[in-house]
XYZ file of C-alpha atoms in Angstrom:
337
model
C 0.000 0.000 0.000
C 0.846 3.233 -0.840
C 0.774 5.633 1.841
C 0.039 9.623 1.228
C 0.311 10.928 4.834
C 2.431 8.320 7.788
C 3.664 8.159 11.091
C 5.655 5.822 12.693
C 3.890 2.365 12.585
C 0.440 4.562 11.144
C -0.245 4.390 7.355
C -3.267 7.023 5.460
C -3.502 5.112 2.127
C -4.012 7.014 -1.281
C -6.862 5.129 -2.098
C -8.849 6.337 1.185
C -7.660 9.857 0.553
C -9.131 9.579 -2.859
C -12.076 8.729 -1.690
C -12.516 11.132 0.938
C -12.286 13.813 -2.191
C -14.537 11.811 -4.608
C -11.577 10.348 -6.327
C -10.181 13.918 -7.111
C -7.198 15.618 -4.996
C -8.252 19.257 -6.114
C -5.694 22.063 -4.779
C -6.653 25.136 -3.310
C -4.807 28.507 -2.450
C -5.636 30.322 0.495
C -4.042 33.551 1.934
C -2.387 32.400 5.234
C -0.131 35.898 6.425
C -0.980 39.351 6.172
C 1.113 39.800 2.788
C 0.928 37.566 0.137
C 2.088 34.767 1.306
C -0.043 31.943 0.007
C -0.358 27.757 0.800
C -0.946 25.307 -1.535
C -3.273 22.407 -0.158
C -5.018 19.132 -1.038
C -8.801 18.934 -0.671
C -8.127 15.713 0.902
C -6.777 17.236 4.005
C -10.432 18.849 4.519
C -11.774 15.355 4.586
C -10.663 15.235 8.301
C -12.029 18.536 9.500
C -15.925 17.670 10.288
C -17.454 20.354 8.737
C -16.563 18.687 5.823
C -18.117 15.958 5.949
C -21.552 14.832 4.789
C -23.386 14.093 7.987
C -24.447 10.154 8.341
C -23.567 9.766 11.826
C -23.509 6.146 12.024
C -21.145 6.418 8.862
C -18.802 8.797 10.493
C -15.346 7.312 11.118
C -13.812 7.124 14.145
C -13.352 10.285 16.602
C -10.708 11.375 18.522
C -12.342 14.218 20.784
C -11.029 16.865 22.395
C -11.614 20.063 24.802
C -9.648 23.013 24.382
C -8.041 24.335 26.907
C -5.715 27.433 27.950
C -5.271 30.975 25.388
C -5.235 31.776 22.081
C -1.404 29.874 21.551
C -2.568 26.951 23.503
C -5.524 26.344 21.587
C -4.244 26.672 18.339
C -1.243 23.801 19.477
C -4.450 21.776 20.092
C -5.935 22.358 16.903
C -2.708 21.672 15.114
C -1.850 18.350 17.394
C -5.561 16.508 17.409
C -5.597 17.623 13.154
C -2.496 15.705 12.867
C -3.535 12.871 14.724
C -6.633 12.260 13.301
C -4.956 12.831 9.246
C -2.154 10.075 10.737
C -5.012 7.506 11.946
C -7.902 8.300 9.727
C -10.209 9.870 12.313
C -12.280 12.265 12.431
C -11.548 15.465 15.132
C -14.287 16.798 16.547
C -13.200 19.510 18.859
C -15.496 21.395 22.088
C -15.610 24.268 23.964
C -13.165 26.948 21.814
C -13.049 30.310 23.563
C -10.039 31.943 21.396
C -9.659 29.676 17.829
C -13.111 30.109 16.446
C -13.176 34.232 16.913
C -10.310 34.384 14.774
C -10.062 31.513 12.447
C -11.459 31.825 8.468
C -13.197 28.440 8.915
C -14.897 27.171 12.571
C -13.416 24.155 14.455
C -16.891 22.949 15.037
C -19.661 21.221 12.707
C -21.982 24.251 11.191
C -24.792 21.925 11.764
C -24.089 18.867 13.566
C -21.862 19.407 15.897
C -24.518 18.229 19.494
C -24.792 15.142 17.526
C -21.150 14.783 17.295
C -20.654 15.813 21.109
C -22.870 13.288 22.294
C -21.139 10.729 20.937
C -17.894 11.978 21.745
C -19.529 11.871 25.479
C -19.698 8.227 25.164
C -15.913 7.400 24.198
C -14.906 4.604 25.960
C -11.301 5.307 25.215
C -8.558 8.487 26.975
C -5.191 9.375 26.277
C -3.300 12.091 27.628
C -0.255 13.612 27.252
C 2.991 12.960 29.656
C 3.786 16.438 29.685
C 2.327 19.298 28.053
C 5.733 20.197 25.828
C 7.186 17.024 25.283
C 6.154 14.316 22.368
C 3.840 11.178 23.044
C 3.956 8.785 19.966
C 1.788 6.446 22.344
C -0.849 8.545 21.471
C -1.103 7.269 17.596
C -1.095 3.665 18.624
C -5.178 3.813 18.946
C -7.443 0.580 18.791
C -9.544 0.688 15.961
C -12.982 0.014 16.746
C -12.900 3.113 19.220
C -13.539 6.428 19.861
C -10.936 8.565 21.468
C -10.820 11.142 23.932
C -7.055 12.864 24.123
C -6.101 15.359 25.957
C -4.357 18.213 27.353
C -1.904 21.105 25.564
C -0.056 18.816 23.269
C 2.253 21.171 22.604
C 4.882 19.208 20.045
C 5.377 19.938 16.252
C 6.033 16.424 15.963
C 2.391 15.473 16.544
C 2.113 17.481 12.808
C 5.417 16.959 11.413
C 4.670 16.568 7.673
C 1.403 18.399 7.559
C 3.023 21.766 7.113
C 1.383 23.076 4.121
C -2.225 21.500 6.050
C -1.779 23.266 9.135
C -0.906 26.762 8.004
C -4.276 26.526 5.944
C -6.208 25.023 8.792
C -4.877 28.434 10.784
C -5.866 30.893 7.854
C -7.484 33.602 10.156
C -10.301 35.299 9.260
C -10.237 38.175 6.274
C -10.618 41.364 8.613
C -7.531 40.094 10.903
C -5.225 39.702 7.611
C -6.373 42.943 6.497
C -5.506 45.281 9.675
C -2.529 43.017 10.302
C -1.453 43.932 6.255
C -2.105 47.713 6.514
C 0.404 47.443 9.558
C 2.761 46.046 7.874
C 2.246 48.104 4.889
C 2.817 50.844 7.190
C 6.019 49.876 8.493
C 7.720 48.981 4.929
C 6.611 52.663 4.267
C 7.972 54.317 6.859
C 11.107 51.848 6.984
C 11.780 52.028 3.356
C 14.696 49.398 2.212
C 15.424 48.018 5.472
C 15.132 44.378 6.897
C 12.051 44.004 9.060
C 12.573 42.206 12.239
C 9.976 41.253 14.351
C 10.736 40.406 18.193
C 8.045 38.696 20.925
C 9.101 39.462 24.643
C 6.993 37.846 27.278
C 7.067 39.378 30.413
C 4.430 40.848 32.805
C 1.986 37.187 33.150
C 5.286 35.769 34.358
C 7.007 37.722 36.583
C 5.181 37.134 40.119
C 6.825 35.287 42.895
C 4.857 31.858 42.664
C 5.333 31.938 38.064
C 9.085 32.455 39.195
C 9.137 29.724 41.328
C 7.450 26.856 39.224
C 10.418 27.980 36.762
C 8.946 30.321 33.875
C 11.386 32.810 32.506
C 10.790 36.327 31.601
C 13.188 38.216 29.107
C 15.590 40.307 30.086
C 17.434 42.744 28.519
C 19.954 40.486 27.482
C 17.428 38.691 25.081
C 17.152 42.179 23.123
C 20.769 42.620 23.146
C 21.437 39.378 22.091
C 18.691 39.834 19.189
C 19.954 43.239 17.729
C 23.555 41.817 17.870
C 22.612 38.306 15.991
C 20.408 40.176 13.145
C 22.438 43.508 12.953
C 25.272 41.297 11.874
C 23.292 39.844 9.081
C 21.375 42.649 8.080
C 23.090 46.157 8.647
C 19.725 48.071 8.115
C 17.472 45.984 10.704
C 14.378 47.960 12.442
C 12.777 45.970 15.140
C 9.306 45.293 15.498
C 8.649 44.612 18.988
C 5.027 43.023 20.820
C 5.015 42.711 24.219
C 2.730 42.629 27.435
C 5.353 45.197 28.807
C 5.511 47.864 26.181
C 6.806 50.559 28.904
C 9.372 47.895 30.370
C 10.505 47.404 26.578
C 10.448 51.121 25.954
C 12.975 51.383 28.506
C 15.304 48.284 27.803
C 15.591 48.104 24.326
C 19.370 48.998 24.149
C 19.724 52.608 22.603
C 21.373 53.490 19.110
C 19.020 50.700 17.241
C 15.718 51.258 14.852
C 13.031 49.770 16.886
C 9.307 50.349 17.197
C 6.997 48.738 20.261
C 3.769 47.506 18.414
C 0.316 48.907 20.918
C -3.431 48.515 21.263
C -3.616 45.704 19.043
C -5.512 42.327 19.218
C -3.518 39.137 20.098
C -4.427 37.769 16.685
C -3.387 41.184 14.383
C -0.100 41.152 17.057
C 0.445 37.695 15.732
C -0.030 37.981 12.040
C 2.149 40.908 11.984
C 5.033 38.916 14.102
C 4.215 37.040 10.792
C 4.350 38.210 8.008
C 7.483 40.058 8.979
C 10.942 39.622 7.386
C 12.508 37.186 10.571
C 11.313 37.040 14.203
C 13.014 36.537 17.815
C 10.437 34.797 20.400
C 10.531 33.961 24.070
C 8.465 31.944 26.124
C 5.020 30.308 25.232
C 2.800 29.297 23.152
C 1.569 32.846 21.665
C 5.640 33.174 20.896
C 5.619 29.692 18.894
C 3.514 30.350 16.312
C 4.518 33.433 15.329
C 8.079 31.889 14.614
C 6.801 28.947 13.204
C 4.245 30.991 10.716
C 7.202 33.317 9.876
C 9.017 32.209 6.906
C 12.147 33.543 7.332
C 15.091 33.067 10.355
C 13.121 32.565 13.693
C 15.781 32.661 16.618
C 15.509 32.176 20.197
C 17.320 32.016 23.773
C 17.484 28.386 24.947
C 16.325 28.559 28.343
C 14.073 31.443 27.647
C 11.745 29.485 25.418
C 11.799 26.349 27.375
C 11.906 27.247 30.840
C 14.570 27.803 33.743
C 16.098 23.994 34.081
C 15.272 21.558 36.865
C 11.894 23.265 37.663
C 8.919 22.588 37.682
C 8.255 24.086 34.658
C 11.354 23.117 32.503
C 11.167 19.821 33.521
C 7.814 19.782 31.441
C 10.087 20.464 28.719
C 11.969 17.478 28.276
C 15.782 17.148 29.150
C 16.844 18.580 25.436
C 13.479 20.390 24.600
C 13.926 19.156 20.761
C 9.762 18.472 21.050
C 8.858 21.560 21.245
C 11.468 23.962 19.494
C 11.340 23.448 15.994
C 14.555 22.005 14.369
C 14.764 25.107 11.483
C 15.059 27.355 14.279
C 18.409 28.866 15.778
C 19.620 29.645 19.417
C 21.005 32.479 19.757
């Protein structure tokens, strides 16, 4: 057998993936960013969102369910993770409860129609999986019995629960028209105003993180050694760099961002337009989180970051969750710095 999608031991065939699509794999474009950056895709992939199926519920295949949990970041690693694990074992995801992905997403994570019908059934899976930890990778979780339903569950927050599905995932995240539009007139702006130079766009976690019991479990905050080791790493490559920065400390950036360097702090913008801008900019520095991930890994060009500032201060509570080398969660294009 020929197989068009695989993971470890799991195997989608052509032949169902033809099916799925009525024995046609039609592509579609779709604006992801806030420039023109498009994504080629396979109409097969849509097979395993629900919306897209025709609704026979006894016909559906089998689920893997899931709740969404945590922020906007967090939700969309969900998304991403439970996508990739239902294309790998010929599922269907049905997902519940969305308070961030749905008000900013083109297309809804939920059924249009059917979607009680799908929860109650989901409500009677006799089968759970969870996660070990929230950052580190679980292959367990695509060894799933057949005849079952699944419940899995919690952050999933490892690439490798997608790795493949690239091109699938950035169109699954397309947000929604108005978002790309006010996140492209920003941009616009800045190319404007910044004529010729290299647009760099940096994400600096802070405030959430920065009270005793945060510091204690082991989450880092940037300091302002992560912006001087940022201008130092991009001004080398690019002599005309301006720095985009978005923060939940814009005065605490105003006043560290080491003087004699282009930057700009980005203000009184959604965390979705905030994100799309981080972008569809020319490279990107992140910190900590979730929010920080995605906007490196939906940048396409050099996304660099500080090794125990994106995964935690070491033997902590929080790092721990991490994994001893952190290589499931930071993506393996990326760069320390």
């Amino acid at each position: 057998m020929n197989c068009a999608f695989s993971h470890g031991n799991s195997c989608v065939s052509e032949s169902f993936l033809l099916g799925c699509v009525a024995g046609s794999l039609i592509s579609t474009t779709l604006v992801l960013h806030a420039e023109k950056v498009t994504t080629t895709v396979s109409k097969a992939w849509e097979s395993f969102f629900m919306w897209s199926y025709p609704f026979v519920l006894d016909e559906y295949p089998k689920l893997i369910c899931h709740y969404f949990t945590g922020r906007l970041g967090n939700e969309m690693f969900q998304y991403a993770s439970i996508l990739g694990l239902a294309y790998a074992t010929n599922r269907t995801a049905v997902f519940m409860r969305s308070e961030q992905l749905d008000t900013v997403l083109e297309k809804p994570t939920t059924h249009p129609t059917k979607q009680k019908w799908l929860e109650a059934r989901c409500l009677k899976a006799p089968k759970e999986k969870y996660e070990r930890s929230c950052c580190t990778f679980n292959d367990q979780l695509f060894n799933l019995e057949p005849d079952f339903d699944y419940y899995i569950a919690l952050y999933l927050m490892s690439w490798k629960y997608f790795k493949g599905a690239d091109k699938e995932i950035r169109h699954a995240l397309t947000f929604k028209q108005s978002i790309r539009e006010e996140a492209a007139e920003i941009v616009r702006g800045y190319r404007q105003v910044f004529q010729g130079s290299t647009l760099i766009g940096v994400h600096a976690r802070k405030g959430d993180l920065e009270d005793d019991y945060n510091t204690k479990l082991g989450y880092p905050t940037v300091t302002a050694e992560f912006f001087n080791r940022t201008v130092n790493y991009f001004e080398n490559l690019f002599p005309k760099a301006v720095f985009i920065v978005a923060s939940d400390s814009v005065r605490w950036c105003k006043a560290n961002f080491p003087p004699g360097h282009t930057e700009t702090i980005m203000e009184n913008h959604s965390p979705a337009v905030d994100l799309l801008v981080l972008a569809s900019l020319d490279h990107v520095a992140i910190s900590f989180g979730s929010y920080s991930w995605w906007a490196g890994y939906l940048n396409q060009g050099k996304v660099v970051y500080v090794k125990n500032l994106i995964t935690g201060v070491p033997n902590t509570s929080i790092g721990n969750t991490f994994g001893p080398d952190g290589k499931d969660f930071i993506y393996p294009t990326w760069t320390a710095i």
